[in-house]
CSV table of C-alpha atoms in Angstrom, one decimal:
chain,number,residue,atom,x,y,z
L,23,UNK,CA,127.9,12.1,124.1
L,24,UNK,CA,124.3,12.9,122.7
L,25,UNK,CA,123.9,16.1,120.6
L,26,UNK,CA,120.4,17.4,120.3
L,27,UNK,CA,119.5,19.2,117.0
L,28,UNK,CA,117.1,20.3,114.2
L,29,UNK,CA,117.8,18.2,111.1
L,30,UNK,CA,115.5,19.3,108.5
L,31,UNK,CA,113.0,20.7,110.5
L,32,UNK,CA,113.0,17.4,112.8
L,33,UNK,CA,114.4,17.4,116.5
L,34,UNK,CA,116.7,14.6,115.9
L,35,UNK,CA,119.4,13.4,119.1
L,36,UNK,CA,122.4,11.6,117.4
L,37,UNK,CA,125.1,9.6,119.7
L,38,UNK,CA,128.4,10.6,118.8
L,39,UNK,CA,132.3,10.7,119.9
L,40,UNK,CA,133.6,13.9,120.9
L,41,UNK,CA,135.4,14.6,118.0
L,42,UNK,CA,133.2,13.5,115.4
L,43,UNK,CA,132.7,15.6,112.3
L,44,UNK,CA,129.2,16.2,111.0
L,45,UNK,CA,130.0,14.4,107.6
L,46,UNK,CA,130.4,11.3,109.3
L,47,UNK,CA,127.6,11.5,111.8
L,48,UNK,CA,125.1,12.2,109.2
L,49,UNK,CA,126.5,9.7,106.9
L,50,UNK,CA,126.0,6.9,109.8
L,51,UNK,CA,122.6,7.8,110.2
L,52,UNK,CA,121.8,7.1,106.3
L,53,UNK,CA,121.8,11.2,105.2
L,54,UNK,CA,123.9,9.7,102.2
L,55,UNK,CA,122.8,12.6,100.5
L,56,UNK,CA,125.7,14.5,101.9
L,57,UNK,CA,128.7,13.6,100.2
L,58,UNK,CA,132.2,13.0,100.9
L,59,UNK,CA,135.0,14.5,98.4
L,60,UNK,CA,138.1,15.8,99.4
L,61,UNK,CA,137.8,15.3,103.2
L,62,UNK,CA,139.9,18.4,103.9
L,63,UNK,CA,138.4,21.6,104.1
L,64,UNK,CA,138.3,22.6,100.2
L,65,UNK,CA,136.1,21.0,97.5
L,66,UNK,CA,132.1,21.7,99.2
L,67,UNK,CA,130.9,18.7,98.3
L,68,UNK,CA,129.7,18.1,101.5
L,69,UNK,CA,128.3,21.2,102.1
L,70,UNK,CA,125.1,21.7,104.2
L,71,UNK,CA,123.1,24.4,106.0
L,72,UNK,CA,123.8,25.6,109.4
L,73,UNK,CA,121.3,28.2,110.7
L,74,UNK,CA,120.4,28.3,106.8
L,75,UNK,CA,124.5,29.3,106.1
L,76,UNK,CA,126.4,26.6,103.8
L,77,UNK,CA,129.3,25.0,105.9
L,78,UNK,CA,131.3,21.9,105.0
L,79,UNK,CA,129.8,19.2,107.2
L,80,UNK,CA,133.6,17.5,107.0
L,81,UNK,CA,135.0,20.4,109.0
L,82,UNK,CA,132.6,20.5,111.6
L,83,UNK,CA,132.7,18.8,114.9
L,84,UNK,CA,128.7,17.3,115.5
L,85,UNK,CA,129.0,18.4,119.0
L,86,UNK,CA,129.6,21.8,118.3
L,87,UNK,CA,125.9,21.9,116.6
L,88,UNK,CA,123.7,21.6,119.8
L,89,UNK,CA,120.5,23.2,119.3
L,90,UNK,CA,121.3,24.5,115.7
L,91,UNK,CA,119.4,24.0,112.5
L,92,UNK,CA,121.2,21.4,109.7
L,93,UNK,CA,119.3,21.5,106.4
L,94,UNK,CA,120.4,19.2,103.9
L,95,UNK,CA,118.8,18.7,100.2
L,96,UNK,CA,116.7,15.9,101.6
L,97,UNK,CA,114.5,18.7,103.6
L,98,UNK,CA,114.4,21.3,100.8
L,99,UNK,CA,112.9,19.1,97.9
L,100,UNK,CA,110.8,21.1,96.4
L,101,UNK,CA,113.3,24.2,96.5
L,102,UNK,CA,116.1,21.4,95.3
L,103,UNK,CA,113.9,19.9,92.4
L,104,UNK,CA,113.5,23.8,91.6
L,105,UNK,CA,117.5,24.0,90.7
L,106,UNK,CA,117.9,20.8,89.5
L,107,UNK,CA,115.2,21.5,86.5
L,108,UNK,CA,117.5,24.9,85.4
L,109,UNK,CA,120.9,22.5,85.6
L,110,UNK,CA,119.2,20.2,83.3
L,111,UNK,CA,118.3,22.6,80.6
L,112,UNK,CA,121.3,23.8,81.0
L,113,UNK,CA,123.2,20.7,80.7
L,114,UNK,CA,125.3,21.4,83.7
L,115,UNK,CA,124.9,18.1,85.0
L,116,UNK,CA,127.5,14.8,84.2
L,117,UNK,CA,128.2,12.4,87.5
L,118,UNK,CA,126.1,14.8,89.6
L,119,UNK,CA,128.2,14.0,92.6
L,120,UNK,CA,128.9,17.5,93.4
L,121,UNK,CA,125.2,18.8,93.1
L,122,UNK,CA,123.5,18.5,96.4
L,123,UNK,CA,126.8,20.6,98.4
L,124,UNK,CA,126.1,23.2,94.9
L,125,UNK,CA,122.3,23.4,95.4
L,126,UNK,CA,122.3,23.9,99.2
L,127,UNK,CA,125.2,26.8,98.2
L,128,UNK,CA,123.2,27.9,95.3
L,129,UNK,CA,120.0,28.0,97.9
L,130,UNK,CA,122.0,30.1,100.1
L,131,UNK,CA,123.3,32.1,97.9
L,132,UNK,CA,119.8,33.1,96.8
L,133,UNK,CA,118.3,33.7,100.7
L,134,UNK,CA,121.2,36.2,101.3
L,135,UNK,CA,121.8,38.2,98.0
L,136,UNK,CA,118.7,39.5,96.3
L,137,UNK,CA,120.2,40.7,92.9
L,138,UNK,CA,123.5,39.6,92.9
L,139,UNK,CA,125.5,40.4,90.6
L,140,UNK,CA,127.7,37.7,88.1
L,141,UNK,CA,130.8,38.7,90.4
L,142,UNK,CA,128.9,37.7,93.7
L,143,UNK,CA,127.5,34.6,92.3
L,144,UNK,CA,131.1,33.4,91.4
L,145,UNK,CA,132.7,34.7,94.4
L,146,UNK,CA,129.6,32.5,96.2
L,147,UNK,CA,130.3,29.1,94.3
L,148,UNK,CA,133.6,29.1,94.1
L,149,UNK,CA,134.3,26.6,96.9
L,150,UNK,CA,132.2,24.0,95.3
L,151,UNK,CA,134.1,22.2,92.8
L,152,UNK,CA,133.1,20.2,89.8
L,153,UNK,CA,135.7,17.6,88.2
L,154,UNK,CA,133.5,17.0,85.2
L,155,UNK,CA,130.7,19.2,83.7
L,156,UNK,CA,133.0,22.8,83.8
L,157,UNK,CA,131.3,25.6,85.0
L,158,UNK,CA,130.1,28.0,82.1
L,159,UNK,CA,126.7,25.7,82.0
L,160,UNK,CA,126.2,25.6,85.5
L,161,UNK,CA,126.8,29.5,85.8
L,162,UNK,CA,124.2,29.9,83.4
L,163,UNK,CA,121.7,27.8,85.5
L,164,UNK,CA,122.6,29.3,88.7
L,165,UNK,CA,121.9,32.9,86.8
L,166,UNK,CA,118.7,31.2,85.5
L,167,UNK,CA,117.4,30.3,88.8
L,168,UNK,CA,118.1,33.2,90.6
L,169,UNK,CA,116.2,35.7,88.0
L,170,UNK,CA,113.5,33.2,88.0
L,171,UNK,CA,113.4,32.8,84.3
L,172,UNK,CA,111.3,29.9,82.6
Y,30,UNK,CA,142.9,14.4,116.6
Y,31,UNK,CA,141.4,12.4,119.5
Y,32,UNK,CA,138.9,14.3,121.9
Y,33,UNK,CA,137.6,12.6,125.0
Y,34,UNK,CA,135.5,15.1,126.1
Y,35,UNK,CA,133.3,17.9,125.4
Y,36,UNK,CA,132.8,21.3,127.0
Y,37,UNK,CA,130.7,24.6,126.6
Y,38,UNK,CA,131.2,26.7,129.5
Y,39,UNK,CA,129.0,29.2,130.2
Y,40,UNK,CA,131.2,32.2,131.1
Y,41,UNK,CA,134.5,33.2,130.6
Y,42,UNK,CA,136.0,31.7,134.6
Y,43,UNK,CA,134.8,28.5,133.6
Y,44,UNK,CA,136.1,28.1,130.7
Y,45,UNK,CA,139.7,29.4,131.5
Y,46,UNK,CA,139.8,27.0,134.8
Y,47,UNK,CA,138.5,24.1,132.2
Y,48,UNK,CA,141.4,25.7,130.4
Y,49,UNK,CA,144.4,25.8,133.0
Y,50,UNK,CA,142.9,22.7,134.5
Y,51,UNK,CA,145.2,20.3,132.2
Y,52,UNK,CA,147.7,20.5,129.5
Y,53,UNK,CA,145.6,18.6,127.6
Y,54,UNK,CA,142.3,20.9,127.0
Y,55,UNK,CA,142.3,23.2,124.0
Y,56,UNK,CA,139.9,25.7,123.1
Y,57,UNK,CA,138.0,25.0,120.0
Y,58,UNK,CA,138.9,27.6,117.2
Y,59,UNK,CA,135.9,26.9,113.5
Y,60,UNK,CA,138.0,23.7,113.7
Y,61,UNK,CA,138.5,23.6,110.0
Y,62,UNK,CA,142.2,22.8,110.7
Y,63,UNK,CA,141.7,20.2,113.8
Y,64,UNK,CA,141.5,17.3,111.5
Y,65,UNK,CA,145.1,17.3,110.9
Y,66,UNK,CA,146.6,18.3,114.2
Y,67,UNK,CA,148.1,15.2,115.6
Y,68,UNK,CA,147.4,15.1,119.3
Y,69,UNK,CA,145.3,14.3,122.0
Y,70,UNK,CA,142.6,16.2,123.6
Y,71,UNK,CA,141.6,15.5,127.1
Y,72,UNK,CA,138.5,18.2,126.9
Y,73,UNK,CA,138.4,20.3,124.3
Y,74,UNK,CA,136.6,23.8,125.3
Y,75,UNK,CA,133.4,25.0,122.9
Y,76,UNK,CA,133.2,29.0,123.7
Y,77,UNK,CA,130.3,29.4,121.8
Y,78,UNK,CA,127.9,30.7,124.5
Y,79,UNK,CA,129.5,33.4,125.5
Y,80,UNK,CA,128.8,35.9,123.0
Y,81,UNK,CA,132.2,36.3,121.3
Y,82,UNK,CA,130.8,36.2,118.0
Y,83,UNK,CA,129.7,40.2,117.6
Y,84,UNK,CA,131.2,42.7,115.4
Y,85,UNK,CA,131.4,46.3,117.4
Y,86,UNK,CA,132.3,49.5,115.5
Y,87,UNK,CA,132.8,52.0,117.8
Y,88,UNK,CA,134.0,55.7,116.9
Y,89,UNK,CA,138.2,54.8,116.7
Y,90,UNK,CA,138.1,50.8,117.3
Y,91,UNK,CA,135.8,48.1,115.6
Y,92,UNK,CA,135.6,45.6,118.1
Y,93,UNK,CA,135.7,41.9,117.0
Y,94,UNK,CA,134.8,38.9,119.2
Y,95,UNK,CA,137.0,35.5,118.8
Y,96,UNK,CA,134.5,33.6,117.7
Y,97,UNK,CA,133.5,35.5,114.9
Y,98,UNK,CA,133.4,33.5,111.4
Y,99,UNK,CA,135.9,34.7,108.9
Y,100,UNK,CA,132.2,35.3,106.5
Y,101,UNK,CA,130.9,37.7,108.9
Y,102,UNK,CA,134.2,38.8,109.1
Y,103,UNK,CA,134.3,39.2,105.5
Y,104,UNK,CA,131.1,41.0,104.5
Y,105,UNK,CA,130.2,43.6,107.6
Y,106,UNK,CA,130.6,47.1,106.6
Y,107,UNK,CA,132.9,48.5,109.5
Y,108,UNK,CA,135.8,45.6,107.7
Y,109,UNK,CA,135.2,47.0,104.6
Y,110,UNK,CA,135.6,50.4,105.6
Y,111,UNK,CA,139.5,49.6,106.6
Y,112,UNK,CA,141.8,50.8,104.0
Y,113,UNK,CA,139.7,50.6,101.2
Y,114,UNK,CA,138.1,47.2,101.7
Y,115,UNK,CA,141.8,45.6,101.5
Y,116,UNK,CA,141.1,43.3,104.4
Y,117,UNK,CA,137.7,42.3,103.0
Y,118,UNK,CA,139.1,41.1,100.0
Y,119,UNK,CA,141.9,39.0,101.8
Y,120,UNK,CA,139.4,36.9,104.1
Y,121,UNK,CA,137.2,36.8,101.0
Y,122,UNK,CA,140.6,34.9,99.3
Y,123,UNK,CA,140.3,32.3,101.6
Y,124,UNK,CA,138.8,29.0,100.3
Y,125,UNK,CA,134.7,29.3,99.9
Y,126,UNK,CA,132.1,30.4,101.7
Y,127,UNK,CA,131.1,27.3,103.3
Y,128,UNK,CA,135.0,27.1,104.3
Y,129,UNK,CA,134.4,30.9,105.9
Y,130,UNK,CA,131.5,29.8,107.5
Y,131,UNK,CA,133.1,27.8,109.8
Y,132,UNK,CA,136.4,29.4,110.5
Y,133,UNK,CA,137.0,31.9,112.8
Y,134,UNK,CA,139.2,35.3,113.7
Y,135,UNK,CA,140.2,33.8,116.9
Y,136,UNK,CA,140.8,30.2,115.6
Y,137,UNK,CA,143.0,31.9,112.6
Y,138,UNK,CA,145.0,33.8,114.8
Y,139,UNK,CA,145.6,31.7,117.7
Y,140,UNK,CA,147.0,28.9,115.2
Y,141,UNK,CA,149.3,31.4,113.9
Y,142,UNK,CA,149.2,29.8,110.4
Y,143,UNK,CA,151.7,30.8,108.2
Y,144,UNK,CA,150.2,30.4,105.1
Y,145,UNK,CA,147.2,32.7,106.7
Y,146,UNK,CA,145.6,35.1,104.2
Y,147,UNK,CA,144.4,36.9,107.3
Y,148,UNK,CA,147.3,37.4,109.5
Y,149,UNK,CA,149.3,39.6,106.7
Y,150,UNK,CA,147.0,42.1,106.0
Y,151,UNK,CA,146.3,42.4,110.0
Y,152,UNK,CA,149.4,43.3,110.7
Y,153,UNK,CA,149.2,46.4,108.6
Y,154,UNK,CA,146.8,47.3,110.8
Y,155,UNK,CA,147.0,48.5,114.6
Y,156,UNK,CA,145.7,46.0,115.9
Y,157,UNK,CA,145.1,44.7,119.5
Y,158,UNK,CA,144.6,41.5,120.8
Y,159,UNK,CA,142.9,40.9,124.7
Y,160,UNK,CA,143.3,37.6,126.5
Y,161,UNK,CA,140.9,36.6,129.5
Y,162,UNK,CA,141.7,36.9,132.3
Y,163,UNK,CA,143.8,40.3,131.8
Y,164,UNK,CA,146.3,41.1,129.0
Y,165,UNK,CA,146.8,43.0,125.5
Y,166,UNK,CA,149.2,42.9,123.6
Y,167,UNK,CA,149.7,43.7,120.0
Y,168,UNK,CA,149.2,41.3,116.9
Y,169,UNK,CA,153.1,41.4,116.1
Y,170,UNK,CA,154.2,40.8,119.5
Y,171,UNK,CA,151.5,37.8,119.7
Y,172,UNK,CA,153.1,36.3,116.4
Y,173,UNK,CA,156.5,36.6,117.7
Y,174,UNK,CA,155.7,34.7,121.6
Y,175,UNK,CA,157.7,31.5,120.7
Y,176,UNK,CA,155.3,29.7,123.6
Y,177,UNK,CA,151.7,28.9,123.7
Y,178,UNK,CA,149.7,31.6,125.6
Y,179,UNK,CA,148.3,30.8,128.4
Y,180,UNK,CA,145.1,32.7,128.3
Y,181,UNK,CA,141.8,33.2,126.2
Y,182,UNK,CA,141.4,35.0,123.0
Y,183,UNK,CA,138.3,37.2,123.2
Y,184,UNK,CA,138.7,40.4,121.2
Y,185,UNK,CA,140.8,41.9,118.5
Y,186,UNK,CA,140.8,45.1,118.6
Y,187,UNK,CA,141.5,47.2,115.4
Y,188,UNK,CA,142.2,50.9,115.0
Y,189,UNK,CA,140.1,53.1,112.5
Y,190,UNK,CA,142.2,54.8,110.6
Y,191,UNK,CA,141.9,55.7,106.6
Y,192,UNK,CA,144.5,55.0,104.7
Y,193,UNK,CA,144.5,52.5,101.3
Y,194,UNK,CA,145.3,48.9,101.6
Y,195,UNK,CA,146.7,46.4,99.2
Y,196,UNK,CA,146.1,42.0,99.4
Y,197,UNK,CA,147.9,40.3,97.2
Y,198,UNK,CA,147.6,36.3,97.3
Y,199,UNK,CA,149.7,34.6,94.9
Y,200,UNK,CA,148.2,29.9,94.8
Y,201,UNK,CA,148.2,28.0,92.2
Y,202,UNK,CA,144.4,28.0,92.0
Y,203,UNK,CA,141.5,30.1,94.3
Y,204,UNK,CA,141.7,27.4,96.6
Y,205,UNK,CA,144.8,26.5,97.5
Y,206,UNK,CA,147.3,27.9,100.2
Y,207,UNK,CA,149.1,30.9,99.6
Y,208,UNK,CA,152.9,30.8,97.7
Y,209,UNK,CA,153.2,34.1,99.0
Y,210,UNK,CA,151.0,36.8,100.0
Y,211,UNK,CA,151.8,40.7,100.2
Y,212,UNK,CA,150.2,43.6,102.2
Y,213,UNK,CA,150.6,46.9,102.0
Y,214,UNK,CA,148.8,50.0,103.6
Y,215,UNK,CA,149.7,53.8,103.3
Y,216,UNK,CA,148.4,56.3,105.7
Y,217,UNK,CA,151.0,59.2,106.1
Y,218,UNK,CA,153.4,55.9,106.8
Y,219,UNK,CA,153.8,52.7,104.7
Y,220,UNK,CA,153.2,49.2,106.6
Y,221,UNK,CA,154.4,46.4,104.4
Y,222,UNK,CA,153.7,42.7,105.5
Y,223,UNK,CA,154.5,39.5,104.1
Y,224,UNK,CA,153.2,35.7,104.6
Y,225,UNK,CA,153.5,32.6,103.4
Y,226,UNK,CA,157.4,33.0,102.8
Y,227,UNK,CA,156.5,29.8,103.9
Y,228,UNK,CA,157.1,30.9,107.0
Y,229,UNK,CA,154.9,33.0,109.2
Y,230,UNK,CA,153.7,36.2,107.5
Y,231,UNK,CA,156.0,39.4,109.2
Y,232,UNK,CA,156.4,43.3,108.8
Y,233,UNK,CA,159.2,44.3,106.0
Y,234,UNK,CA,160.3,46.9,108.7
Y,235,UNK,CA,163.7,47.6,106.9
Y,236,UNK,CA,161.6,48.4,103.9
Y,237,UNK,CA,159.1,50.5,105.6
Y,238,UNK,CA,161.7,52.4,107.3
Y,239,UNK,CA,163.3,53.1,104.4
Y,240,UNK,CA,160.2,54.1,102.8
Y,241,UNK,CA,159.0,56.6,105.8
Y,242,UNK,CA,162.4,58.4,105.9
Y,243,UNK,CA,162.5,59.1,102.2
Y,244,UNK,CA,160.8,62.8,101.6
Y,245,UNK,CA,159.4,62.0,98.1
Y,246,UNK,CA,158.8,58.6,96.4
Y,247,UNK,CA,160.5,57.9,93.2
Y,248,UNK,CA,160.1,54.9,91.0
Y,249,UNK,CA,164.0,54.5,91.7
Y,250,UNK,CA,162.6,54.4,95.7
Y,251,UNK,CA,160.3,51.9,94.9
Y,252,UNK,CA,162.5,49.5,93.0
Y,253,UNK,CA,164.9,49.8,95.8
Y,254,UNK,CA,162.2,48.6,98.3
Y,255,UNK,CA,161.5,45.7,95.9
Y,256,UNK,CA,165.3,45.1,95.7
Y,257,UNK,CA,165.6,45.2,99.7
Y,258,UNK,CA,162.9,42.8,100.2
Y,259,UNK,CA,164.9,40.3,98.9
Y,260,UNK,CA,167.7,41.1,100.9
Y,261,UNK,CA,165.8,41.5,104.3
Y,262,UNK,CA,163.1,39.4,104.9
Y,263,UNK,CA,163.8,35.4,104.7
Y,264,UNK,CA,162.4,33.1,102.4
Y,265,UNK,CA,162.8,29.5,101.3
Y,266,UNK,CA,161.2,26.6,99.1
Y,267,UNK,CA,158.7,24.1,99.8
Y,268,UNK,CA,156.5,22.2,97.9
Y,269,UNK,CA,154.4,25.0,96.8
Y,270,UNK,CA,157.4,26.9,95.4
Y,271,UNK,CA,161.2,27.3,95.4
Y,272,UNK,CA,163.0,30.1,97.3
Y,273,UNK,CA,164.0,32.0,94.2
Y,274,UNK,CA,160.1,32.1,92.9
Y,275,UNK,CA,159.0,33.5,96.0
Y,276,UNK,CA,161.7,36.5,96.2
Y,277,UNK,CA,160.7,37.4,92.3
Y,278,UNK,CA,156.9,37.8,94.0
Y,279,UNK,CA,157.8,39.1,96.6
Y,280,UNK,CA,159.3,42.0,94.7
Y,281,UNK,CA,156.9,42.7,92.3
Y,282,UNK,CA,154.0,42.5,94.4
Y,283,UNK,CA,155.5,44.9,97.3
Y,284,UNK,CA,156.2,47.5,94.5
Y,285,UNK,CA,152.8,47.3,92.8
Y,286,UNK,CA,151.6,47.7,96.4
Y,287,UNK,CA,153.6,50.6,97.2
Y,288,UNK,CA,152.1,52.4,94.0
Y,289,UNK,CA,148.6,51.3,94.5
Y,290,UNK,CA,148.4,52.8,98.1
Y,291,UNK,CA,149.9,55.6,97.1
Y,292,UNK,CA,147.7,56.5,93.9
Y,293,UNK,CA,145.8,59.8,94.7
């Protein structure tokens, strides 16, 4: 079946089987940027934007996206590069496997709450899981980018 | 699971004769769970445009469509205004955001998990649930049906009311399922309900009658609810935890509940 949608801010039609999930659809059409972890519901590593709200693109069937925005970190580069420079200082970065589903999170996170408080920004992040840097630096850079500091 | 075809009706008769057309349709829940469901779908049936994804508050009811996610579920005021943000905090248990994004009420209940973080603190509350093309029925009642129902989940309907709730979801980490999780709600009458015992979540009725009939509460009252937990509501191991471990839980959380929702 075809499924029409906006992939970062492109029209895009993909060809896919009924119960294709979007992980795997984007995957096949070279959006390696979206990662696979766990493959069952948990980790966020393959986390993307729906109608600018972070889902995991494993759960989803591609064919229940018709006419919907997807937004991974490949159309928000400038915004991306933005985050990546605070995880850097902060040394929140090892493998970096889990950081595009974290930015596109972290990016959310930042559209919907405008001072949120260190409570929120855990309760936000807390389905994206990281098997090797901890979290205290990345907490820091996520409370770095949001207040904008230098 | 294998689907063959694809569907999005556009009103509510088309989709229920897509529905009653063949055995082997389904109705498409978030889908989070789908992946591990081991059967065949002839066509399964995407309800997503007709409109069932609105949160009503009206004076006595809040009004939920099916389709709702458990995130919008999670963070609209009228949900946070029942018993004291108790059923906010229980969807807000539930995995991650992203995860919440994509689930829904109707999917959640339909599948009548039994590990469901949702389900126990529900049935604290009056609620409703209405099938197209015609029926109600309560929550309990729903959970109890041994068969599949035949119709649509649309609405669930909950009753304002404003008494103090209590979630408590016992996992091994954030993420994981629920070992066990407790509910408890007190307004002029005690509902107690517990899930993942692993089995579906249910009302400790003995308890809460027990509880209602008694004139004054007394810490001895109280540790005889926790004691006729145990006795009354089943529970066994499984690989998330043994029988015994669950009863201790069970215990202590439904008396810390019973004197949270009852602190003035």
């Amino acid at each position: 079946m075809k499924v029409n949608f906006i992939l970062n801010n492109q029209e895009v039609t993909y060809e896919v089987d009924p119960g294709e999930v979007l992980l795997d659809s984007l995957r096949k059409n070279h959006l390696v940027s979206v990662k696979r972890g766990c493959d069952s519901s948990t980790c966020g590593v393959c986390t993307v934007l729906l109608n600018d709200k972070p889902v995991l693109s494993c759960s989803l069937l591609t064919a229940s996206i018709e006419g919907k925005n997807i937004t991974t970190v490949d159309g928000l580069q400038k915004e991306i590069e933005e985050i990546a420079h605070y995880f850097g200082d902060e040394g929140a970065d090892q493998c970096g496997f889990c950081n595009s589903g974290l930015a596109l999170t972290i990016y959310a996170l930042k559209k919907e709450y405008k001072h949120p408080t260190d409570e929120e920004i855990k309760h936000y992040v807390v389905g994206n899981l990281c098997r090797c840097s901890g979290y205290q630096a990345q907490f820091l850079a996520i409370k770095r980018y949001l207040g904008g500091a230098k | 699971m294998e689907i063959k075809n694809y569907a999005r009706p556009s009103s509510l008769e088309e989709a229920y004769d897509l529905l009653t057309t063949s055995g082997q349709n389904a109705l498409l829940g978030g889908g989070v769970w789908m992946k591990y469901a081991n059967r065949k779908v002839d066509t399964m049936i995407d309800l997503s445009l007709l409109g069932l994804n609105q949160i009503v508050e009206k004076k006595d009811e809040v009004i939920i469509g099916a389709q709702t996610t458990l995130r919008d579920l999670e963070i609209n005021q009228a949900i946070k205004n029942l018993g004291t943000d108790f059923l906010s905090q229980a969807i807000g248990s539930i995995v991650g955001v992203a995860f919440r994004n994509v689930a829904t009420i109707g999917g959640s209940i339909a599948g009548k998990y039994p590990f469901s973080d949702l389900i126990t603190p529900m049935l604290c509350l009056n609620v409703t649930l209405k099938f197209f093309p015609d029926e109600e029925m309560k929550l309990s009642e729903y959970l109890d049906q041994k068969h599949k129902h035949p119709g649509i989940l649309t609405h669930i309907i909950i009753k304002k009311t404003k008494g103090k709730g209590y979630f408590k979801k016992v996992s091994n980490t954030i993420l994981d399922f629920s070992i066990l999780n407790v509910a408890c709600y007190y307004d002029n009458a005690f509902m107690i309900a517990i899930g993942s015992r692993p089995a579906k979540p249910i009302l400790a009725t003995h308890v809460m009658h027990m509880l209602n009939q008694s004139s004054q509460l007394t810490n001895e009252l109280i540790s005889s609810a926790g004691d006729e937990i145990i006795k009354t509501i089943p529970f066994s191991s499984d690989d998330r935890g043994s029988k015994a471990y669950r009863e201790i839980l069970a215990k202590t959380y439904v008396m810390r509940g019973i004197k949270e929702v009852t602190k003035p």
